[in-house]
Short mmCIF file of C-alpha atoms in Angstrom, two decimals:
data_model
loop_
_atom_site.label_atom_id
_atom_site.label_comp_id
_atom_site.label_asym_id
_atom_site.label_seq_id
_atom_site.Cartn_x
_atom_site.Cartn_y
_atom_site.Cartn_z
CA MET A 1451 -88.74 -29.98 7.95
CA THR A 1452 -88.47 -30.19 11.74
CA TYR A 1453 -86.02 -33.08 11.50
CA LEU A 1454 -84.11 -31.38 8.69
CA TRP A 1455 -83.53 -28.08 10.49
CA SER A 1456 -82.90 -29.79 13.85
CA GLY A 1457 -80.32 -32.06 12.20
CA MET A 1458 -78.57 -29.09 10.58
CA LEU A 1459 -78.41 -27.19 13.89
CA ILE A 1460 -77.18 -30.17 15.88
CA THR A 1461 -74.59 -31.03 13.21
CA GLY A 1462 -73.30 -27.44 13.22
CA ILE A 1463 -73.00 -27.36 17.01
CA ILE A 1464 -71.21 -30.73 17.14
CA PHE A 1465 -68.86 -29.66 14.34
CA GLY A 1466 -68.11 -26.42 16.21
CA ILE A 1467 -67.33 -28.33 19.44
CA LEU A 1468 -65.06 -30.81 17.68
CA ASN A 1469 -63.11 -28.02 16.01
CA GLY A 1470 -62.83 -25.93 19.16
CA ASN A 1471 -64.99 -23.12 17.76
CA MET A 1472 -67.73 -23.21 20.40
CA GLU A 1473 -67.19 -19.52 21.15
CA ALA A 1474 -67.84 -18.65 17.48
CA VAL A 1475 -70.93 -20.87 17.49
CA THR A 1476 -72.28 -19.13 20.60
CA GLU A 1477 -71.58 -15.69 19.11
CA ALA A 1478 -73.30 -16.67 15.85
CA VAL A 1479 -76.38 -17.93 17.72
CA LEU A 1480 -76.71 -14.66 19.64
CA SER A 1481 -76.05 -12.33 16.70
CA TYR A 1482 -78.24 -14.16 14.19
CA SER A 1483 -81.07 -14.51 16.71
CA LYS A 1484 -81.07 -10.72 16.91
CA GLU A 1485 -80.94 -10.48 13.11
CA ALA A 1486 -83.87 -12.92 12.78
CA VAL A 1487 -86.04 -10.77 15.04
CA ALA A 1488 -85.11 -7.59 13.13
CA LEU A 1489 -85.89 -9.30 9.83
CA CYS A 1490 -89.27 -10.53 11.04
CA ILE A 1491 -90.18 -7.00 12.18
CA SER A 1492 -89.19 -5.45 8.84
CA MET A 1493 -91.03 -8.18 6.88
CA ALA A 1494 -94.12 -7.82 9.07
CA GLY A 1495 -94.69 -4.28 7.75
CA ILE A 1496 -94.41 -5.32 4.11
CA THR A 1497 -96.53 -8.42 4.59
CA GLY A 1498 -99.13 -6.47 6.57
CA MET A 1499 -99.43 -3.83 3.85
CA TRP A 1500 -99.86 -6.31 0.99
CA THR A 1501 -102.14 -8.58 3.01
CA GLY A 1502 -104.28 -5.52 3.66
CA MET A 1503 -104.27 -4.69 -0.05
CA MET A 1504 -105.42 -8.22 -0.84
CA LYS A 1505 -108.14 -7.93 1.80
CA ILE A 1506 -109.35 -4.67 0.23
CA ALA A 1507 -109.35 -6.37 -3.16
CA GLU A 1508 -111.41 -9.21 -1.70
CA GLU A 1509 -113.95 -6.92 0.01
CA SER A 1510 -114.31 -4.72 -3.08
CA GLY A 1511 -115.18 -7.71 -5.25
CA LEU A 1512 -112.00 -7.50 -7.29
CA VAL A 1513 -110.90 -10.98 -6.27
CA LYS A 1514 -114.29 -12.41 -7.19
CA HIS A 1515 -114.12 -10.65 -10.56
CA LEU A 1516 -110.62 -11.96 -11.21
CA SER A 1517 -111.64 -15.45 -10.08
CA GLU A 1518 -114.38 -15.39 -12.75
CA LYS A 1519 -111.72 -14.47 -15.31
CA LEU A 1520 -109.66 -17.40 -14.08
CA ARG A 1521 -112.63 -19.78 -14.27
CA PRO A 1522 -111.71 -21.31 -17.68
CA PHE A 1523 -108.17 -21.90 -16.43
CA LEU A 1524 -109.43 -23.41 -13.17
CA LYS A 1525 -111.95 -25.55 -15.06
CA PHE A 1526 -109.10 -26.94 -17.12
CA LEU A 1527 -107.00 -27.70 -14.05
CA PHE A 1528 -109.81 -28.73 -11.70
CA PRO A 1529 -112.67 -30.18 -13.82
CA GLU A 1530 -114.05 -32.07 -10.81
CA ILE A 1531 -114.72 -28.92 -8.75
CA PRO A 1532 -118.37 -27.68 -8.95
CA GLN A 1533 -118.77 -24.12 -10.19
CA ASP A 1534 -120.64 -23.03 -7.05
CA SER A 1535 -117.94 -24.36 -4.72
CA LYS A 1536 -116.05 -21.93 -2.48
CA ALA A 1537 -112.91 -23.86 -3.34
CA SER A 1538 -112.62 -22.07 -6.69
CA GLU A 1539 -112.68 -18.66 -5.01
CA TYR A 1540 -110.08 -19.65 -2.44
CA ILE A 1541 -107.86 -21.19 -5.10
CA SER A 1542 -108.12 -18.00 -7.18
CA PHE A 1543 -107.20 -15.87 -4.17
CA ASN A 1544 -104.25 -18.14 -3.46
CA PHE A 1545 -103.03 -17.99 -7.06
CA LEU A 1546 -103.31 -14.19 -7.14
CA ALA A 1547 -101.39 -13.83 -3.86
CA ASN A 1548 -98.65 -16.10 -5.15
CA PHE A 1549 -98.68 -14.29 -8.50
CA PHE A 1550 -97.72 -11.07 -6.72
CA GLY A 1551 -95.11 -12.86 -4.61
CA LEU A 1552 -97.10 -12.66 -1.37
CA SER A 1553 -96.54 -16.23 -0.24
CA TRP A 1554 -97.26 -15.33 3.38
CA ALA A 1555 -100.57 -13.74 2.44
CA SER A 1556 -101.55 -16.80 0.40
CA THR A 1557 -101.27 -19.22 3.33
CA SER A 1558 -104.76 -18.66 4.77
CA SER A 1559 -106.49 -18.94 1.41
CA GLY A 1560 -104.46 -22.06 0.62
CA LEU A 1561 -105.55 -23.73 3.85
CA LEU A 1562 -109.19 -22.79 3.21
CA ALA A 1563 -108.97 -24.07 -0.36
CA MET A 1564 -107.54 -27.37 0.83
CA LYS A 1565 -110.26 -27.65 3.46
CA GLU A 1566 -112.95 -27.19 0.80
CA LEU A 1567 -111.22 -29.69 -1.51
CA ASP A 1568 -111.07 -32.16 1.37
CA GLN A 1569 -114.82 -31.82 1.94
CA LEU A 1570 -115.47 -32.43 -1.75
CA ASN A 1571 -113.20 -35.44 -1.57
CA ARG A 1572 -115.10 -36.83 1.41
CA LYS A 1573 -118.44 -36.40 -0.39
CA GLU A 1574 -117.07 -38.17 -3.48
CA CYS A 1575 -115.77 -41.03 -1.35
CA LEU A 1576 -119.15 -41.42 0.36
CA GLN A 1577 -120.97 -41.40 -2.97
CA LYS A 1578 -118.66 -44.04 -4.43
CA GLY A 1579 -118.63 -46.05 -1.24
CA THR A 1580 -114.86 -45.73 -1.01
CA THR A 1581 -113.40 -46.75 2.33
CA LYS A 1582 -110.09 -45.47 3.63
CA LYS A 1583 -108.11 -48.44 4.92
CA ARG A 1584 -106.30 -48.14 8.27
CA GLY A 1585 -107.33 -44.51 8.59
CA VAL A 1586 -105.15 -43.42 5.66
CA LYS A 1587 -106.66 -40.42 3.87
CA ILE A 1588 -106.28 -40.44 0.11
CA ALA A 1589 -105.82 -37.05 -1.56
CA SER A 1590 -108.01 -36.32 -4.55
CA PRO A 1591 -106.51 -35.36 -7.94
CA ALA A 1592 -107.69 -31.78 -7.34
CA MET A 1593 -105.85 -31.65 -4.00
CA CYS A 1594 -102.63 -32.98 -5.58
CA THR A 1595 -102.90 -30.50 -8.47
CA PHE A 1596 -103.45 -27.60 -6.09
CA ILE A 1597 -100.45 -28.56 -3.98
CA ILE A 1598 -97.98 -28.77 -6.86
CA LEU A 1599 -99.29 -25.54 -8.42
CA ASN A 1600 -99.05 -23.80 -5.06
CA VAL A 1601 -95.47 -25.00 -4.66
CA SER A 1602 -94.44 -23.98 -8.20
CA SER A 1603 -96.01 -20.56 -7.58
CA LEU A 1604 -95.97 -18.47 -10.77
CA GLN A 1605 -94.83 -14.97 -9.70
CA LEU A 1606 -94.92 -11.61 -11.41
CA LEU A 1607 -93.48 -9.60 -8.53
CA PRO A 1608 -91.50 -11.61 -5.91
CA MET A 1609 -92.25 -9.13 -3.14
CA ASN A 1610 -90.76 -11.21 -0.33
CA MET A 1611 -87.49 -11.67 -2.22
CA LEU A 1612 -87.39 -7.96 -3.10
CA ALA A 1613 -87.84 -7.15 0.59
CA TYR A 1614 -85.03 -9.51 1.59
CA ARG A 1615 -82.66 -8.07 -1.02
CA THR A 1616 -83.50 -4.49 0.04
CA ARG A 1617 -83.03 -5.42 3.70
CA TYR A 1618 -79.55 -6.80 3.09
CA GLY A 1619 -78.35 -3.91 0.95
CA SER A 1620 -78.53 -5.29 -2.58
CA PRO A 1621 -77.48 -2.61 -5.13
CA ASP A 1622 -80.21 -3.81 -7.48
CA PRO A 1623 -83.10 -5.41 -5.53
CA ALA A 1624 -85.35 -5.55 -8.63
CA GLY A 1625 -82.71 -7.45 -10.62
CA ILE A 1626 -84.36 -10.68 -9.47
CA VAL A 1627 -87.73 -9.91 -11.12
CA VAL A 1628 -87.11 -11.16 -14.69
CA PRO A 1629 -85.26 -14.33 -13.63
CA ALA A 1630 -88.02 -15.03 -11.09
CA ILE A 1631 -90.72 -14.69 -13.74
CA MET A 1632 -88.83 -17.04 -16.07
CA ALA A 1633 -88.07 -19.59 -13.36
CA THR A 1634 -91.56 -19.70 -11.92
CA ALA A 1635 -93.12 -19.81 -15.41
CA VAL A 1636 -91.06 -22.91 -16.20
CA SER A 1637 -91.85 -24.53 -12.84
CA THR A 1638 -95.57 -23.82 -13.17
CA GLY A 1639 -95.64 -25.14 -16.73
CA ALA A 1640 -93.88 -28.29 -15.58
CA ALA A 1641 -96.33 -28.61 -12.68
CA VAL A 1642 -99.33 -28.39 -15.04
CA LEU A 1643 -97.85 -31.02 -17.39
CA ILE A 1644 -97.00 -33.38 -14.55
CA SER A 1645 -100.44 -32.92 -13.02
CA ARG A 1646 -102.21 -33.70 -16.30
CA PHE A 1647 -99.95 -36.69 -16.93
CA PHE A 1648 -100.41 -38.38 -13.55
CA LYS A 1649 -104.12 -37.59 -13.42
CA LYS A 1650 -104.55 -40.26 -16.13
CA PHE A 1651 -103.34 -42.88 -13.66
#
C-alpha cells in the first residue's frame, strides 16, 4: 500500500508539472490536507462513540454471550481452534464490529485474534516438529480463513460509509445500506466457499 499510494502521488505531481498545472496541484494539496483533517475529526467522534458502545457490550458480557451463540458457526469455520482459546472470543468481537460496519473498532480485536492464532500455530508446529525454512512463517488454515473473512466483512450497518455520505452532503445517506448488505453477503459467502475449498489442499 505504501508503494501504491506513493506511486499515485508522485505520478500526479509529475503529470501536473508536465502539463503546467503545478499551481493547481499545490492548491489541491493544501485544500485537501485541510479536508482530510476535518474528516478525521468528524469521524473520530463517530468511531469513539461506537467503540465505546462495543466496549460496554464487552464489559457487560454481551460480547461473550454473542460469541457463545456464534460458537457453532466458528466451529464450522475454525475446527482447529480449541473451545477454551481466547482466539474465539476475539474473532467473535471482530466479526460483530465488522457486522455493524465499525471497521476501525474491529482492528484491535483482529490483531489480538491473529496473535492468538499465531500462538496456536506455533504450538502445532512444535508438536508436529515442523521447521520454518529460511525464517519464513507459514500461516495456518485458521489464520488464512480469518483474514479473508475479515476482508469480506459482512455488514448490517455500514456506519463508516454512512458517516462519509452524511459528511459530504448525500441527500440519502442510508441509501447504501441495502446494497452494502447484499454486496458483503455475497463477498462473505464467496470467502467461506473459497476457504473451505483451499483448506482441502
